[in-house]
Coordinates of C-alpha atoms and ligand atoms in Angstrom, one line a residue:
X75 CA 15.9 20.9 -35.5
X76 CA 13.6 18.0 -36.0
X77 CA 12.7 15.2 -33.4
X78 CA 10.8 12.0 -33.9
X79 CA 10.0 9.6 -31.0
X80 CA 10.3 6.0 -32.1
X81 CA 8.2 3.5 -30.0
X82 CA 4.8 2.4 -28.9
X83 CA 2.8 5.0 -27.4
X84 CA 1.6 2.7 -24.6
X85 CA 5.0 2.0 -23.4
X86 CA 5.7 3.7 -20.1
X87 CA 9.2 4.6 -21.3
X88 CA 7.9 6.4 -24.3
X89 CA 5.3 8.0 -22.3
X90 CA 8.2 9.5 -19.9
X91 CA 9.8 11.1 -23.0
X92 CA 6.6 12.3 -24.5
X93 CA 5.7 13.9 -21.1
X94 CA 9.2 15.5 -20.8
X95 CA 9.0 17.0 -24.4
X96 CA 5.5 18.2 -23.7
X97 CA 6.5 20.2 -20.7
X98 CA 9.5 21.4 -22.4
X99 CA 7.3 22.5 -25.5
X100 CA 9.7 20.3 -27.8
X101 CA 7.7 19.5 -31.0
X102 CA 8.1 16.1 -32.1
X103 CA 6.5 13.4 -34.4
X104 CA 5.7 9.9 -33.5
X105 CA 7.2 6.9 -35.6
X106 CA 5.1 4.0 -34.1
X107 CA 7.1 0.8 -33.7
X108 CA 6.1 -2.2 -31.5
X109 CA 8.5 -3.9 -29.4
X110 CA 6.9 -7.1 -30.4
X111 CA 7.1 -6.6 -34.2
X112 CA 10.5 -4.5 -34.8
X113 CA 11.0 -3.3 -38.4
X114 CA 13.9 -5.1 -40.1
X115 CA 17.4 -3.5 -39.2
X116 CA 16.0 -1.9 -36.0
X117 CA 19.4 -3.3 -34.1
X118 CA 21.2 -0.8 -36.2
X119 CA 19.4 1.9 -34.4
X120 CA 19.2 0.0 -31.1
X121 CA 21.4 -3.2 -30.5
X122 CA 19.4 -4.1 -27.4
X123 CA 16.0 -3.7 -29.6
X124 CA 14.2 -1.5 -27.3
X125 CA 12.0 1.3 -27.3
X126 CA 11.9 4.5 -27.2
X127 CA 14.7 5.9 -29.4
X128 CA 14.8 9.5 -30.1
X129 CA 15.6 10.6 -33.5
X130 CA 17.3 14.0 -33.5
X131 CA 17.8 15.1 -37.0
X132 CA 20.0 12.4 -38.4
X133 CA 21.3 11.0 -35.0
X134 CA 19.5 8.1 -32.9
X135 CA 19.4 8.3 -29.1
X136 CA 18.5 5.4 -27.1
X137 CA 17.2 4.5 -23.6
X138 CA 14.5 6.9 -21.9
X139 CA 17.0 7.9 -19.3
X140 CA 19.6 9.1 -21.8
X141 CA 17.0 10.9 -24.0
X142 CA 15.6 12.8 -21.0
X143 CA 18.9 13.8 -19.7
X144 CA 19.6 15.0 -23.3
X145 CA 16.5 16.9 -23.7
X146 CA 17.3 18.7 -20.3
X147 CA 20.8 19.7 -21.8
X148 CA 19.2 20.8 -24.7
X149 CA 16.1 22.6 -23.4
X150 CA 16.8 23.3 -19.7
X151 CA 13.3 24.9 -19.2
X152 CA 11.4 23.8 -17.2
X153 CA 13.9 22.3 -15.0
X154 CA 13.4 18.6 -14.5
X155 CA 16.7 17.7 -13.4
X156 CA 18.2 19.6 -10.4
X157 CA 21.5 20.9 -10.5
X158 CA 22.5 20.7 -6.9
X159 CA 24.6 17.5 -6.7
X160 CA 22.6 15.8 -4.0
X161 CA 19.3 16.4 -5.4
X162 CA 20.3 15.5 -8.7
X163 CA 21.6 12.1 -7.5
X164 CA 18.3 11.5 -5.7
X165 CA 16.3 12.1 -8.9
X166 CA 18.6 9.7 -10.9
X167 CA 18.1 7.0 -8.2
X168 CA 14.4 7.4 -8.3
X169 CA 14.3 7.2 -12.1
X170 CA 16.8 4.2 -11.9
X171 CA 14.7 2.4 -9.4
X172 CA 11.3 3.1 -11.6
X173 CA 13.1 2.1 -15.1
X174 CA 14.9 -1.0 -13.6
X175 CA 12.8 -2.2 -10.6
X176 CA 9.1 -0.7 -10.6
X177 CA 8.7 -1.5 -14.4
X178 CA 9.3 -5.3 -14.0
X179 CA 7.5 -5.6 -11.0
X180 CA 4.3 -3.8 -12.0
X181 CA 4.3 -2.7 -15.7
X182 CA 5.8 -5.8 -17.3
X183 CA 3.5 -7.8 -15.2
X184 CA 0.1 -6.2 -14.8
X185 CA 0.0 -4.1 -18.1
X186 CA 2.2 -6.4 -20.4
X187 CA 0.2 -9.5 -19.7
X188 CA -3.2 -8.3 -18.9
X189 CA -3.5 -5.7 -21.5
X190 CA -0.8 -6.6 -24.5
X191 CA -0.9 -10.5 -24.2
X192 CA -4.8 -10.4 -23.8
X193 CA -5.3 -8.3 -26.9
X194 CA -2.8 -10.3 -28.9
X195 CA -4.6 -13.5 -27.7
X196 CA -1.5 -14.7 -26.0
X197 CA -2.0 -16.9 -22.9
X198 CA -0.6 -15.8 -19.7
X199 CA -0.8 -17.3 -16.1
X200 CA -2.5 -14.7 -13.8
X201 CA -1.3 -16.3 -10.6
X202 CA 2.3 -16.0 -11.8
X203 CA 1.8 -12.3 -12.4
X204 CA 0.1 -11.9 -8.9
X205 CA 3.0 -13.6 -7.3
X206 CA 5.7 -11.4 -8.9
X207 CA 3.7 -8.2 -8.1
X208 CA 3.2 -9.5 -4.4
X209 CA 6.8 -10.2 -4.1
X210 CA 8.5 -7.2 -5.9
X211 CA 6.1 -4.4 -5.4
X212 CA 5.6 -3.9 -1.5
X213 CA 9.2 -3.3 -0.5
X214 CA 9.4 -0.4 -3.5
X215 CA 6.1 0.9 -2.5
X216 CA 7.4 1.1 1.3
X217 CA 10.3 3.1 0.2
X218 CA 8.3 5.4 -2.1
X219 CA 5.8 5.8 0.7
X220 CA 8.6 7.0 3.0
X221 CA 10.2 9.2 0.6
X222 CA 7.1 11.0 -0.3
X223 CA 6.0 11.6 3.4
X224 CA 3.6 14.5 3.4
X225 CA 5.2 16.1 0.4
X226 CA 3.9 16.1 -3.4
X227 CA 7.1 15.0 -4.9
X228 CA 9.9 12.5 -4.5
X229 CA 12.8 15.1 -4.4
X230 CA 12.6 18.1 -2.3
X231 CA 9.5 20.5 -3.1
X232 CA 10.1 20.2 -7.0
X233 CA 8.4 18.3 -9.7
X234 CA 11.2 16.5 -11.4
X235 CA 12.1 13.5 -13.8
X236 CA 11.9 11.1 -10.7
X237 CA 8.1 11.9 -10.6
X238 CA 7.8 11.4 -14.4
X239 CA 9.7 8.0 -14.4
X240 CA 7.7 6.9 -11.3
X241 CA 4.3 8.0 -12.3
X242 CA 4.6 6.6 -15.9
X243 CA 5.3 3.3 -14.3
X244 CA 2.0 3.5 -12.2
X245 CA 0.1 4.6 -15.4
X246 CA 0.8 1.3 -17.0
X247 CA 0.2 -0.6 -13.7
X248 CA -3.3 0.9 -13.3
X249 CA -3.9 0.2 -17.3
X250 CA -3.5 -3.5 -16.1
X251 CA -5.9 -3.1 -13.2
X252 CA -3.1 -2.9 -10.5
X253 CA -3.7 0.1 -7.9
X254 CA -2.1 1.3 -5.1
X255 CA -3.5 0.2 -1.7
X256 CA -4.0 3.5 -0.2
X257 CA -4.6 2.0 3.3
X258 CA -1.2 0.5 3.3
X259 CA 0.8 3.0 1.5
X260 CA -1.3 6.3 2.2
X261 CA 1.4 8.8 1.0
X262 CA 2.1 6.8 -2.2
X263 CA -1.5 6.4 -2.7
X264 CA -2.4 10.2 -2.2
X265 CA 0.7 11.1 -4.7
X266 CA -0.3 8.7 -7.3
X267 CA -3.7 9.9 -7.3
X268 CA -2.9 13.8 -7.3
X269 CA -0.6 13.4 -10.3
X270 CA -2.7 11.1 -12.3
X271 CA -5.3 13.9 -11.8
X272 CA -2.8 16.5 -12.8
X273 CA -2.9 18.3 -16.1
X274 CA 0.7 16.9 -16.9
X275 CA -0.7 13.3 -16.9
X276 CA -4.3 13.2 -17.0
X277 CA -4.8 13.6 -20.7
X278 CA -2.0 11.1 -21.3
X279 CA -3.8 8.7 -19.1
X280 CA -7.4 9.4 -20.9
X281 CA -5.5 8.6 -24.3
X282 CA -4.1 5.4 -23.2
X283 CA -7.5 4.2 -21.5
X284 CA -9.0 4.9 -24.7
X285 CA -6.5 2.8 -26.6
X286 CA -6.6 0.1 -24.3
X287 CA -10.3 -0.2 -24.2
X288 CA -10.3 -0.6 -28.1
X289 CA -7.6 -3.0 -28.0
X290 CA -9.4 -5.3 -25.5
X291 CA -12.7 -4.8 -27.1
X292 CA -11.3 -6.0 -30.5
X293 CA -9.7 -9.2 -28.9
X294 CA -12.8 -10.1 -27.0
Ligands
GSH179 N1 15.9 1.1 -20.2 C1 14.8 1.3 -21.4 C2 14.1 0.3 -21.1 C3 13.1 0.4 -22.3 C4 12.1 -0.9 -22.4 O1 12.4 -1.8 -21.6 N2 11.2 -1.0 -23.2 C5 10.4 -2.0 -23.6 C6 9.0 -1.6 -24.1 S1 7.9 -0.7 -22.6 C7 10.9 -2.8 -25.0 O2 11.4 -2.2 -25.7 N3 10.9 -4.3 -24.6 C8 11.2 -5.2 -25.5 C9 12.5 -5.9 -25.2 O3 12.8 -5.7 -23.9 O4 12.7 -6.6 -26.0 C10 14.6 2.6 -21.3 O5 14.5 3.4 -20.5 O6 14.3 3.1 -22.4

């Protein structure tokens, strides 16, 4: 059984898959592919031309949510998606919010522009990015802040794919200089800081910071 993760290591969606595989002790190799310079014929692997894609032996599986569900089915330990219908639905909902709402609000803005575009020498409008974050992030932060309350996880008392999906987007936001205001969102600020410092995420963050540092230094 061989696994290859196709994608860019700095992508939050790729990181989500990496963390899931590391927690489940699934060995994989990485095939680096930039979403900005996809290899010819990539649309045959993924017609919407996005990363990540997981290659399991000879079969390609697209989309981080689908990949993570597949990994859970294949290797149920440690459990990252609860079986109880309500908890499972809550995890799916937070993952969807992270992938489709949080990502465009804080990662495709702060990280993509201030790190990727800057490293490529591509111009961007800082005020435009600030405006998108300002409009889209606070309602999501309010909602997460409420859901977390005084706990450590988004769903129940258990670490889950919901936490991986949300934290990986916050990692990219932080790489782009966008941090949670913990005066305004104390539960969310505490939650993000705690997971950033955890052994699950800290090594991944340190590696990403190093990579970003090199990219920005080479561009300046
Ligand atoms: N829903 C997809 C989103 C993946 C995604 O948007 N990846 C970005 C890189 S972080 C990408 O491939 N962007 C290229 C594009 O949208 O054309 C997933 O969860 O895998």
